[in-house]
Short mmCIF file of C-alpha atoms (C1' of nucleotides) and ligand atoms in Angstrom, two decimals:
data_model
loop_
_atom_site.label_atom_id
_atom_site.label_comp_id
_atom_site.label_asym_id
_atom_site.label_seq_id
_atom_site.Cartn_x
_atom_site.Cartn_y
_atom_site.Cartn_z
CA MET A 1147 -144.67 67.72 -158.55
CA ARG A 1148 -144.41 67.87 -162.32
CA GLN A 1149 -143.23 71.25 -163.54
CA GLU A 1150 -146.22 71.63 -165.83
CA THR A 1151 -148.59 70.97 -162.92
CA ILE A 1152 -146.82 73.56 -160.78
CA GLU A 1153 -146.98 76.09 -163.59
CA ASN A 1154 -150.67 75.55 -164.20
CA TYR A 1155 -151.51 75.97 -160.52
CA LEU A 1156 -149.44 79.13 -160.12
CA LYS A 1157 -150.68 80.74 -163.31
CA THR A 1158 -154.27 80.04 -162.34
CA ILE A 1159 -153.83 81.31 -158.80
CA TYR A 1160 -152.26 84.42 -160.27
CA ASN A 1161 -155.15 84.97 -162.66
CA LEU A 1162 -157.69 84.56 -159.87
CA SER A 1163 -156.03 86.71 -157.26
CA SER A 1164 -155.98 90.07 -159.06
CA ASP A 1165 -152.50 91.14 -158.15
CA ASN A 1166 -152.29 89.04 -155.04
CA THR A 1167 -154.88 91.12 -153.20
CA VAL A 1168 -157.48 88.36 -153.02
CA VAL A 1169 -157.00 84.94 -151.46
CA VAL A 1170 -158.03 82.17 -153.79
CA GLY A 1171 -160.53 79.50 -152.78
CA ASN A 1172 -160.20 75.81 -153.57
CA LYS A 1173 -163.47 75.39 -155.36
CA GLU A 1174 -162.84 78.11 -157.87
CA LEU A 1175 -159.26 76.97 -158.40
CA ALA A 1176 -160.48 73.42 -158.93
CA GLY A 1177 -162.96 74.68 -161.51
CA ARG A 1178 -160.32 76.54 -163.48
CA LEU A 1179 -157.87 73.64 -163.38
CA ASN A 1180 -160.51 71.06 -164.25
CA LEU A 1181 -159.76 69.18 -161.06
CA ARG A 1182 -161.76 68.22 -157.97
CA PRO A 1183 -161.45 70.30 -154.80
CA ALA A 1184 -159.95 67.32 -152.97
CA THR A 1185 -157.18 67.17 -155.55
CA VAL A 1186 -156.52 70.87 -155.20
CA THR A 1187 -156.22 70.58 -151.43
CA GLU A 1188 -153.37 68.10 -151.95
CA GLY A 1189 -151.75 70.18 -154.65
CA LEU A 1190 -151.76 73.31 -152.53
CA ARG A 1191 -150.19 71.52 -149.61
CA LYS A 1192 -147.31 70.55 -151.85
CA LEU A 1193 -146.97 74.01 -153.35
CA ASP A 1194 -146.89 75.41 -149.84
CA GLU A 1195 -144.05 73.05 -148.97
CA LEU A 1196 -142.23 74.17 -152.09
CA LYS A 1197 -142.71 77.76 -150.83
CA TYR A 1198 -144.59 78.81 -153.94
CA VAL A 1199 -147.78 79.68 -152.02
CA PHE A 1200 -149.03 80.52 -148.57
CA TYR A 1201 -151.82 78.04 -148.05
CA GLU A 1202 -154.02 78.48 -145.02
CA LYS A 1203 -156.23 75.53 -144.38
CA SER A 1204 -159.94 76.12 -144.92
CA TYR A 1205 -159.22 79.76 -145.63
CA GLY A 1206 -157.41 80.32 -148.90
CA THR A 1207 -154.20 80.65 -150.87
CA ARG A 1208 -151.87 83.46 -151.93
CA LEU A 1209 -148.68 83.38 -153.99
CA THR A 1210 -145.33 83.86 -152.29
CA THR A 1211 -142.76 86.14 -153.88
CA SER A 1212 -141.14 83.19 -155.62
CA GLY A 1213 -144.52 81.81 -156.67
CA ALA A 1214 -145.56 85.15 -158.12
CA LYS A 1215 -142.27 85.38 -159.98
CA LEU A 1216 -142.81 82.02 -161.63
CA ALA A 1217 -146.45 82.82 -162.33
CA LEU A 1218 -145.55 86.08 -164.02
CA ASN A 1219 -143.04 84.22 -166.11
CA ILE A 1220 -145.65 81.74 -167.37
CA VAL A 1221 -148.08 84.56 -168.03
CA ARG A 1222 -145.39 86.33 -170.02
CA ARG A 1223 -144.70 83.24 -172.09
CA HIS A 1224 -148.39 82.67 -172.73
CA ARG A 1225 -149.06 86.21 -173.84
CA ILE A 1226 -145.91 86.60 -175.91
CA TRP A 1227 -146.77 83.41 -177.78
CA GLU A 1228 -150.34 84.55 -178.34
CA THR A 1229 -149.08 87.81 -179.74
CA TYR A 1230 -146.50 86.10 -181.93
CA LEU A 1231 -149.06 83.67 -183.29
CA VAL A 1232 -151.38 86.52 -184.25
CA LYS A 1233 -148.89 89.12 -185.43
CA GLU A 1234 -146.21 87.00 -187.07
CA LEU A 1235 -147.92 83.76 -187.99
CA GLY A 1236 -151.33 85.05 -189.03
CA PHE A 1237 -153.56 83.23 -186.56
CA GLY A 1238 -156.87 84.75 -185.45
CA TRP A 1239 -157.20 86.07 -181.90
CA ASP A 1240 -159.82 83.43 -181.31
CA GLU A 1241 -157.55 80.46 -182.06
CA VAL A 1242 -154.34 81.23 -180.20
CA HIS A 1243 -155.26 80.64 -176.57
CA GLU A 1244 -155.31 76.86 -176.81
CA ILE A 1245 -151.99 76.73 -178.62
CA ALA A 1246 -150.41 79.09 -176.10
CA GLU A 1247 -151.59 76.85 -173.28
CA GLU A 1248 -149.09 74.33 -174.58
CA LEU A 1249 -146.34 76.64 -175.76
CA GLU A 1250 -146.23 78.47 -172.43
CA HIS A 1251 -144.58 75.44 -170.83
CA VAL A 1252 -141.57 75.43 -173.15
CA LYS A 1253 -138.89 76.79 -170.90
CA ASN A 1254 -136.30 78.87 -172.72
CA ASP A 1255 -135.91 82.51 -171.83
CA LYS A 1256 -133.81 83.27 -174.88
CA LEU A 1257 -136.61 82.04 -177.11
CA ILE A 1258 -139.29 84.14 -175.45
CA ASN A 1259 -137.11 87.23 -175.39
CA LYS A 1260 -136.33 86.74 -179.07
CA LEU A 1261 -140.00 86.53 -179.93
CA ALA A 1262 -140.70 89.58 -177.77
CA GLY A 1263 -137.90 91.45 -179.52
CA ILE A 1264 -139.25 90.65 -182.96
CA LEU A 1265 -142.64 91.92 -181.81
CA GLY A 1266 -141.09 95.12 -180.43
CA ASN A 1267 -141.58 94.12 -176.80
CA PRO A 1268 -145.34 94.51 -176.79
CA ILE A 1269 -147.16 95.54 -173.61
CA TYR A 1270 -150.52 94.01 -174.50
CA ASP A 1271 -151.47 90.69 -176.02
CA PRO A 1272 -154.20 90.19 -178.66
CA HIS A 1273 -156.87 90.06 -175.96
CA GLY A 1274 -155.73 93.25 -174.29
CA ASP A 1275 -154.02 91.51 -171.40
CA PRO A 1276 -150.82 93.15 -170.19
CA ILE A 1277 -147.57 91.29 -170.91
CA PRO A 1278 -145.05 91.24 -168.05
CA ASP A 1279 -141.54 92.20 -169.13
CA ALA A 1280 -138.55 89.89 -168.71
CA LYS A 1281 -138.23 90.96 -165.08
CA GLY A 1282 -141.89 90.33 -164.35
CA LYS A 1283 -142.86 93.98 -164.34
CA ILE A 1284 -146.36 94.56 -165.61
CA PHE A 1285 -147.85 97.73 -167.02
CA LYS A 1286 -150.63 98.79 -164.70
CA SER A 1287 -153.72 100.33 -166.24
CA ASN A 1288 -157.03 101.70 -165.02
CA PHE A 1289 -159.36 99.75 -167.22
CA ILE A 1290 -162.84 98.71 -166.11
CA LYS A 1291 -165.31 96.07 -167.13
CA LEU A 1292 -167.92 97.25 -169.61
CA SER A 1293 -170.52 96.03 -167.14
CA GLU A 1294 -169.29 98.74 -164.74
CA ALA A 1295 -169.39 101.52 -167.30
CA LYS A 1296 -171.67 104.59 -167.06
CA PRO A 1297 -174.42 105.48 -169.52
CA LYS A 1298 -173.82 108.26 -172.01
CA VAL A 1299 -170.06 107.89 -171.77
CA SER A 1300 -167.81 106.97 -174.67
CA TYR A 1301 -165.25 104.20 -174.20
CA LYS A 1302 -162.56 102.39 -176.10
CA ILE A 1303 -162.44 98.58 -176.00
CA MET A 1304 -159.14 97.55 -174.40
CA GLY A 1305 -159.47 93.84 -173.80
CA VAL A 1306 -161.45 90.74 -172.97
CA THR A 1307 -161.39 88.39 -170.02
CA ASP A 1308 -162.89 85.41 -171.81
CA HIS A 1309 -160.56 83.89 -174.40
CA SER A 1310 -162.94 81.32 -175.78
CA SER A 1311 -163.24 81.10 -179.52
CA ALA A 1312 -167.01 81.35 -179.30
CA PHE A 1313 -166.95 84.67 -177.48
CA LEU A 1314 -164.21 86.18 -179.61
CA LYS A 1315 -165.96 85.25 -182.83
CA TYR A 1316 -169.16 86.81 -181.51
CA LEU A 1317 -167.33 90.05 -180.78
CA GLU A 1318 -165.69 90.09 -184.17
CA LYS A 1319 -169.01 89.59 -185.90
CA HIS A 1320 -170.26 92.81 -184.31
CA HIS A 1321 -166.98 94.68 -184.88
CA LEU A 1322 -166.42 94.88 -181.15
CA ILE A 1323 -162.68 94.46 -181.52
CA ILE A 1324 -159.86 95.88 -179.47
CA GLY A 1325 -159.41 99.57 -180.15
CA ALA A 1326 -162.99 100.10 -181.25
CA ASN A 1327 -164.81 103.11 -179.80
CA ILE A 1328 -168.22 102.57 -178.30
CA LEU A 1329 -170.83 104.82 -176.77
CA VAL A 1330 -172.81 103.34 -173.90
CA LYS A 1331 -176.36 104.54 -174.34
CA GLN A 1332 -178.29 102.87 -171.58
CA PHE A 1333 -178.54 99.93 -169.20
CA GLU A 1334 -181.71 97.86 -169.31
CA GLU A 1335 -182.93 97.54 -165.76
CA PHE A 1336 -184.61 94.18 -166.32
CA ASP A 1337 -181.55 92.10 -167.30
CA SER A 1338 -178.65 94.56 -167.14
CA SER A 1339 -178.17 94.32 -170.87
CA ILE A 1340 -176.50 97.31 -172.47
CA LEU A 1341 -177.51 99.34 -175.48
CA LEU A 1342 -174.50 100.82 -177.19
CA THR A 1343 -173.32 102.26 -180.49
CA CYS A 1344 -170.26 101.06 -182.31
CA ASN A 1345 -169.39 102.45 -185.73
CA LYS A 1346 -172.81 104.12 -185.86
CA ASN A 1347 -174.53 100.78 -185.42
CA GLU A 1348 -176.68 100.18 -182.39
CA ILE A 1349 -176.31 96.89 -180.63
CA ILE A 1350 -177.54 95.29 -177.43
CA ILE A 1351 -175.02 93.37 -175.37
CA SER A 1352 -175.91 90.90 -172.63
CA SER A 1353 -174.59 91.50 -169.13
CA LYS A 1354 -172.65 88.26 -169.47
CA ALA A 1355 -170.80 89.61 -172.50
CA ALA A 1356 -170.27 93.00 -170.84
CA GLU A 1357 -168.67 91.23 -167.86
CA CYS A 1358 -166.00 89.94 -170.20
CA MET A 1359 -165.15 93.19 -171.96
CA ILE A 1360 -162.53 95.61 -170.69
CA VAL A 1361 -162.84 99.28 -171.61
CA GLN A 1362 -161.31 102.66 -170.89
CA VAL A 1363 -162.95 106.08 -170.87
CA ASN A 1364 -162.36 107.80 -174.16
CA MET B 1259 -149.90 56.26 -171.48
CA ARG B 1260 -149.18 59.96 -171.57
CA GLN B 1261 -149.10 61.34 -175.09
CA GLU B 1262 -145.62 62.75 -174.60
CA THR B 1263 -144.35 59.35 -173.45
CA ILE B 1264 -145.85 57.66 -176.48
CA GLU B 1265 -144.33 60.25 -178.80
CA ASN B 1266 -140.88 59.90 -177.30
CA TYR B 1267 -140.94 56.12 -177.62
CA LEU B 1268 -142.16 56.16 -181.21
CA LYS B 1269 -139.77 58.85 -182.33
CA THR B 1270 -136.85 57.04 -180.76
CA ILE B 1271 -137.84 53.69 -182.24
CA TYR B 1272 -138.12 55.41 -185.60
CA ASN B 1273 -134.68 56.95 -185.29
CA LEU B 1274 -133.14 53.62 -184.35
CA SER B 1275 -134.80 51.46 -186.94
CA SER B 1276 -133.51 53.08 -190.14
CA ASP B 1277 -136.73 53.05 -192.10
CA ASN B 1278 -138.25 50.17 -190.23
CA THR B 1279 -135.77 47.69 -191.64
CA VAL B 1280 -134.11 46.93 -188.30
CA VAL B 1281 -135.85 45.65 -185.18
CA VAL B 1282 -134.99 47.73 -182.16
CA GLY B 1283 -133.61 46.22 -178.96
CA ASN B 1284 -134.67 47.18 -175.47
CA LYS B 1285 -131.27 48.10 -174.13
CA GLU B 1286 -130.53 50.62 -176.84
CA LEU B 1287 -134.01 52.06 -176.65
CA ALA B 1288 -133.67 52.39 -172.88
CA GLY B 1289 -130.37 54.20 -173.34
CA ARG B 1290 -131.84 56.71 -175.78
CA LEU B 1291 -134.88 57.34 -173.63
CA ASN B 1292 -132.88 57.59 -170.41
CA LEU B 1293 -134.87 54.75 -168.90
CA ARG B 1294 -134.06 51.29 -167.56
CA PRO B 1295 -134.62 48.21 -169.73
CA ALA B 1296 -137.25 46.95 -167.30
CA THR B 1297 -139.20 50.15 -167.82
CA VAL B 1298 -138.96 49.86 -171.58
CA THR B 1299 -140.28 46.31 -171.51
CA GLU B 1300 -143.43 47.62 -169.84
CA GLY B 1301 -143.71 50.58 -172.16
CA LEU B 1302 -143.44 48.44 -175.26
CA ARG B 1303 -146.13 46.08 -174.04
CA LYS B 1304 -148.48 49.02 -173.76
CA LEU B 1305 -147.52 50.44 -177.15
CA ASP B 1306 -148.13 47.01 -178.64
CA GLU B 1307 -151.61 46.99 -177.13
CA LEU B 1308 -152.20 50.43 -178.58
CA LYS B 1309 -151.15 48.98 -181.96
CA TYR B 1310 -148.33 51.46 -182.37
CA VAL B 1311 -145.65 48.75 -182.45
CA PHE B 1312 -145.14 45.07 -183.05
CA TYR B 1313 -143.32 43.93 -179.97
CA GLU B 1314 -141.94 40.43 -179.93
CA LYS B 1315 -140.81 39.34 -176.54
CA SER B 1316 -137.07 38.91 -176.12
CA TYR B 1317 -136.60 39.65 -179.80
CA GLY B 1318 -137.32 43.25 -180.70
CA THR B 1319 -139.71 45.96 -181.79
CA ARG B 1320 -140.89 47.48 -185.07
CA LEU B 1321 -143.34 50.29 -185.73
CA THR B 1322 -146.78 49.49 -187.11
CA THR B 1323 -148.16 51.62 -189.91
CA SER B 1324 -149.99 53.81 -187.44
CA GLY B 1325 -146.92 54.01 -185.19
CA ALA B 1326 -144.74 55.03 -188.10
CA LYS B 1327 -147.25 57.65 -189.09
CA LEU B 1328 -147.20 59.22 -185.65
CA ALA B 1329 -143.41 58.94 -185.46
CA LEU B 1330 -142.98 60.69 -188.79
CA ASN B 1331 -145.26 63.43 -187.56
CA ILE B 1332 -143.15 64.04 -184.45
CA VAL B 1333 -139.99 63.96 -186.52
CA ARG B 1334 -141.52 66.52 -188.84
CA ARG B 1335 -142.43 68.80 -185.97
CA HIS B 1336 -138.98 68.47 -184.45
CA ARG B 1337 -137.16 69.27 -187.66
CA ILE B 1338 -139.46 72.07 -188.76
CA TRP B 1339 -139.01 73.75 -185.39
CA GLU B 1340 -135.23 73.33 -185.56
CA THR B 1341 -135.21 74.89 -188.99
CA TYR B 1342 -137.50 77.73 -187.91
CA LEU B 1343 -135.38 78.47 -184.86
CA VAL B 1344 -132.24 78.69 -186.98
CA LYS B 1345 -133.59 80.40 -190.08
CA GLU B 1346 -136.20 82.74 -188.66
CA LEU B 1347 -135.22 83.29 -185.07
CA GLY B 1348 -131.45 83.38 -185.39
CA PHE B 1349 -130.46 80.49 -183.15
CA GLY B 1350 -127.28 78.52 -183.80
CA TRP B 1351 -127.55 74.96 -185.14
CA ASP B 1352 -125.93 73.80 -181.92
CA GLU B 1353 -128.62 75.20 -179.62
CA VAL B 1354 -131.88 74.20 -181.26
CA HIS B 1355 -132.11 70.48 -180.59
CA GLU B 1356 -132.99 70.82 -176.92
CA ILE B 1357 -135.65 73.44 -177.57
CA ALA B 1358 -137.15 71.34 -180.35
CA GLU B 1359 -137.35 68.38 -177.98
CA GLU B 1360 -140.02 70.36 -176.14
CA LEU B 1361 -141.66 72.14 -179.05
CA GLU B 1362 -142.15 68.89 -180.96
CA HIS B 1363 -144.88 67.87 -178.51
CA VAL B 1364 -147.08 70.88 -179.19
CA LYS B 1365 -149.82 69.36 -181.28
CA ASN B 1366 -151.21 71.72 -183.88
CA ASP B 1367 -150.87 70.85 -187.52
CA LYS B 1368 -151.85 74.30 -188.70
CA LEU B 1369 -148.99 75.77 -186.70
CA ILE B 1370 -146.37 73.41 -188.10
CA ASN B 1371 -147.62 73.81 -191.65
CA LYS B 1372 -147.54 77.58 -191.25
CA LEU B 1373 -143.93 77.46 -190.06
CA ALA B 1374 -143.07 75.11 -192.90
CA GLY B 1375 -144.73 77.45 -195.38
CA ILE B 1376 -142.79 80.45 -194.13
CA LEU B 1377 -139.61 78.42 -194.53
CA GLY B 1378 -140.58 77.37 -198.06
CA ASN B 1379 -141.33 73.77 -197.11
CA PRO B 1380 -137.72 72.79 -196.53
CA ILE B 1381 -136.60 69.22 -197.18
CA TYR B 1382 -133.63 69.26 -194.80
CA ASP B 1383 -133.20 70.59 -191.28
CA PRO B 1384 -130.11 72.45 -190.02
CA HIS B 1385 -128.35 69.17 -189.31
CA GLY B 1386 -129.01 67.75 -192.75
CA ASP B 1387 -131.81 65.46 -191.60
CA PRO B 1388 -134.69 65.05 -194.05
CA ILE B 1389 -138.00 66.63 -193.05
CA PRO B 1390 -141.11 64.54 -193.76
CA ASP B 1391 -143.85 66.46 -195.56
CA ALA B 1392 -147.33 66.91 -194.09
CA LYS B 1393 -148.30 63.45 -195.34
CA GLY B 1394 -145.23 61.82 -193.81
CA LYS B 1395 -143.40 61.44 -197.10
CA ILE B 1396 -139.66 61.74 -196.73
CA PHE B 1397 -137.10 62.61 -199.35
CA LYS B 1398 -134.83 59.61 -199.76
CA SER B 1399 -131.16 60.27 -200.40
CA ASN B 1400 -128.04 58.19 -200.93
CA PHE B 1401 -125.83 59.76 -198.34
CA ILE B 1402 -123.16 57.83 -196.50
CA LYS B 1403 -121.29 58.26 -193.27
CA LEU B 1404 -117.92 59.92 -193.64
CA SER B 1405 -116.47 56.88 -191.90
CA GLU B 1406 -117.54 54.82 -194.92
CA ALA B 1407 -116.05 57.18 -197.49
CA LYS B 1408 -113.24 56.25 -199.86
CA PRO B 1409 -109.79 57.84 -199.93
CA LYS B 1410 -108.96 60.32 -202.70
CA VAL B 1411 -112.60 61.09 -203.30
CA SER B 1412 -114.17 64.50 -202.87
CA TYR B 1413 -117.41 64.80 -200.86
CA LYS B 1414 -119.87 67.41 -199.72
CA ILE B 1415 -120.99 67.46 -196.09
CA MET B 1416 -124.72 66.83 -196.01
CA GLY B 1417 -125.54 66.28 -192.36
CA VAL B 1418 -124.70 65.06 -188.88
CA THR B 1419 -126.15 62.31 -186.73
CA ASP B 1420 -125.06 63.75 -183.40
CA HIS B 1421 -126.94 66.90 -182.44
CA SER B 1422 -125.02 67.70 -179.30
CA SER B 1423 -123.83 71.23 -178.88
CA ALA B 1424 -120.30 70.01 -178.14
CA PHE B 1425 -120.00 68.18 -181.44
CA LEU B 1426 -121.60 70.90 -183.53
CA LYS B 1427 -119.37 73.57 -182.04
CA TYR B 1428 -116.33 71.41 -182.79
CA LEU B 1429 -117.39 71.08 -186.41
CA GLU B 1430 -118.02 74.78 -186.74
CA LYS B 1431 -114.60 75.58 -185.33
CA HIS B 1432 -113.04 73.63 -188.18
CA HIS B 1433 -115.45 74.98 -190.81
CA LEU B 1434 -116.89 71.52 -191.29
CA ILE B 1435 -120.39 72.85 -191.82
CA ILE B 1436 -123.18 71.57 -194.01
CA GLY B 1437 -122.48 72.24 -197.68
CA ALA B 1438 -118.72 72.33 -197.23
CA ASN B 1439 -116.63 70.36 -199.72
CA ILE B 1440 -113.99 68.04 -198.39
CA LEU B 1441 -111.38 65.79 -199.92
CA VAL B 1442 -110.67 62.56 -198.09
CA LYS B 1443 -106.94 62.04 -198.32
CA GLN B 1444 -106.31 58.91 -196.32
CA PHE B 1445 -107.47 56.66 -193.51
CA GLU B 1446 -105.04 55.98 -190.70
CA GLU B 1447 -104.92 52.25 -190.23
CA PHE B 1448 -104.07 52.45 -186.53
CA ASP B 1449 -107.18 54.26 -185.28
CA SER B 1450 -109.30 54.81 -188.39
CA SER B 1451 -108.83 58.55 -188.13
CA ILE B 1452 -109.20 60.43 -191.40
CA LEU B 1453 -106.93 62.99 -192.97
CA LEU B 1454 -108.88 65.39 -195.12
CA THR B 1455 -108.75 68.82 -196.67
CA CYS B 1456 -111.42 71.42 -196.24
CA ASN B 1457 -110.97 74.91 -197.67
CA LYS B 1458 -107.33 74.07 -198.39
CA ASN B 1459 -106.71 73.31 -194.73
CA GLU B 1460 -105.65 69.84 -193.72
CA ILE B 1461 -107.32 68.35 -190.70
CA ILE B 1462 -107.43 65.00 -188.97
CA ILE B 1463 -110.81 63.73 -187.85
CA SER B 1464 -111.33 60.93 -185.34
CA SER B 1465 -113.31 57.90 -186.38
CA LYS B 1466 -115.87 58.83 -183.74
CA ALA B 1467 -116.44 62.20 -185.42
CA ALA B 1468 -116.50 60.62 -188.88
CA GLU B 1469 -119.22 58.23 -187.71
CA CYS B 1470 -121.42 61.23 -187.05
CA MET B 1471 -120.91 63.04 -190.35
CA ILE B 1472 -123.04 62.42 -193.40
CA VAL B 1473 -121.58 63.08 -196.85
CA GLN B 1474 -122.32 62.68 -200.54
CA VAL B 1475 -119.92 62.14 -203.41
CA ASN B 1476 -119.16 65.41 -205.10
"C1'" DT C 350 -121.82 21.68 -177.00
"C1'" DT C 351 -121.26 23.56 -172.77
"C1'" DA C 352 -119.96 27.61 -170.29
"C1'" DT C 353 -120.02 32.33 -169.81
"C1'" DT C 354 -121.78 36.69 -170.72
"C1'" DA C 355 -125.26 39.83 -172.22
"C1'" DA C 356 -129.97 41.10 -172.93
"C1'" DT C 357 -134.54 40.83 -171.46
"C1'" DT C 358 -138.31 39.99 -168.47
"C1'" DT C 359 -140.55 39.34 -164.00
"C1'" DT C 360 -141.45 40.61 -159.42
"C1'" DG C 361 -142.32 43.66 -155.92
"C1'" DG C 362 -142.12 48.55 -154.65
"C1'" DC C 363 -142.35 53.61 -154.65
"C1'" DA C 364 -144.11 58.29 -155.94
"C1'" DT C 365 -147.31 61.17 -158.34
"C1'" DA C 366 -151.61 62.82 -159.80
"C1'" DC C 367 -155.80 61.99 -159.89
"C1'" DC C 368 -160.73 60.41 -158.02
"C1'" DT C 369 -165.21 59.42 -154.82
"C1'" DA C 370 -167.47 59.30 -150.58
"C1'" DA C 371 -167.51 60.55 -145.91
"C1'" DT C 372 -166.44 63.95 -142.56
"C1'" DT C 373 -165.34 68.36 -140.83
"C1'" DT C 374 -165.33 73.36 -140.96
"C1'" DA C 375 -167.21 77.73 -142.43
"C1'" DT C 376 -170.88 80.62 -144.05
"C1'" DT C 377 -175.62 81.81 -144.60
"C1'" DT C 378 -180.42 81.78 -143.49
"C1'" DT C 379 -183.99 81.46 -140.53
"C1'" DA D 381 -178.17 80.77 -131.89
"C1'" DA D 382 -179.79 76.93 -134.48
"C1'" DA D 383 -180.43 74.90 -138.69
"C1'" DA D 384 -179.33 74.53 -143.33
"C1'" DT D 385 -176.16 74.97 -146.93
"C1'" DA D 386 -171.72 75.40 -149.03
"C1'" DA D 387 -166.76 74.75 -148.99
"C1'" DA D 388 -162.87 72.30 -147.70
"C1'" DT D 389 -160.54 68.32 -145.90
"C1'" DT D 390 -159.64 63.49 -144.91
"C1'" DA D 391 -159.68 58.68 -145.86
"C1'" DG D 392 -159.26 55.22 -148.92
"C1'" DG D 393 -158.44 53.90 -153.65
"C1'" DT D 394 -156.98 53.60 -158.83
"C1'" DA D 395 -153.79 54.20 -162.73
"C1'" DT D 396 -149.40 55.50 -164.46
"C1'" DG D 397 -144.53 55.67 -164.96
"C1'" DC D 398 -140.71 54.71 -163.08
"C1'" DC D 399 -136.98 51.73 -160.39
"C1'" DA D 400 -133.78 47.71 -158.33
"C1'" DA D 401 -133.00 42.99 -157.80
"C1'" DA D 402 -133.89 38.36 -159.17
"C1'" DA D 403 -134.96 35.13 -162.73
"C1'" DT D 404 -135.08 33.88 -167.41
"C1'" DT D 405 -133.76 33.71 -172.22
"C1'" DA D 406 -130.59 34.52 -175.99
"C1'" DA D 407 -126.06 35.11 -177.86
"C1'" DT D 408 -121.15 34.34 -177.74
"C1'" DA D 409 -116.91 32.09 -176.56
"C1'" DA D 410 -114.50 28.18 -175.19
MN1 MN E 543 -154.89 83.13 -173.38
MN1 MN E 544 -154.42 86.48 -174.01
MN1 MN E 545 -132.63 67.40 -183.21
MN1 MN E 546 -132.07 68.02 -186.53
#
DNA sequence: TTATTAATTTTGGCATACCTAATTTATTTT
DNA sequence: AAAATAAATTAGGTATGCCAAAATTAATAA
């Protein structure tokens, strides 16, 4: 298997398995990788042979220790590059994901560690995602999705789970950036939309948007 | 054809054809690309169909205008990255070529132009190779190989044509770095080795090394 | 100019990464 | 527990990028 293919599978399995607690299904994996389920079945069989995953037919897939190690490494590269592009090269947080998708496959630990060093070994990337350290250790936090927040509680925005330019630009337009403090006023029963205040401005957020926002109690 | 394959062919043809004046042969191209001649024959047929090259069977290959344009773009990316790695990230000139071989395929003009801007739009890379500007324009110089120099003339080292770590470390050990002034004392008839002075030290250089050093009359 | 040698191309194959359509297996609904 | 639906797998196929060995063409030496 091509190294880039392996890396994309492992990274995606990692992102879907929330810390290896959930087994990943073929259909969802196929969707994320822009492949057909049949293709993914083949791919997983090979990754299983390479001992990167435990693949149980018709059931699901988990990363092995070595698979998780590689996955964490790719995730580190991706997030370090995103951070470097934003902090050192002046890109917007909405334009770095695509570039990092390519840069993450450049294999050179010295390079990544140098970038990380220049950045002061950051723990979070521009989207609030935790950056594994050189050993693969990741800072564990107790963030929740905004869609799971409680009314009348004040939160701080810590991250996003959708990295698309469209979504990030939308957030920016409403000043819903990382670090911003928001007060959840109420949930609309009808469509689960949320009324909240941010910088003294009231705004209504769709449940879809709230699903993609990560917050922490203030 | 995969984009990366195309880029590697075009870049290599560019590097072998000295400004498109020489037609490139299959055997040499195969050697540079680490492929077999039979493979290159196929590849060139496809590139010809894509209008990136003029490929004349059993004769040789030249870049078309569009092929040259793409080639220049890859060369620019490669050399900008090499320069950035050395100047901004603290790598040695002997360790950047391999990394740049990967980074050069990351396609994002804004990124390259940003790096170039930070560097002050350099015209030469760490090995003395000219860097095409964003439009593909290259600064033309009248450098010669040290092997073609004349005795009793003083030169300045302007570049190298071998980017291997082994060669660059050898040069560094003898202070034969870019910008250094040397005086060619004499050519040894027997093996074409060169006796020269650099920083008041005498040193003998093999013809093989001299072939890979680019100089300019002082 | 005819050998001889070197470069190039052709032929036939192999492996990888995909796909669609058909089939099987698992999960929901009724 | 059937029936219906959804997910996963298998079977069969295409396109790409590579190779070795044989055949051809071009270049060089005799
Ligand atoms: Mn990203
Ligand atoms: Mn990110
Ligand atoms: Mn180089
Ligand atoms: Mn260079």
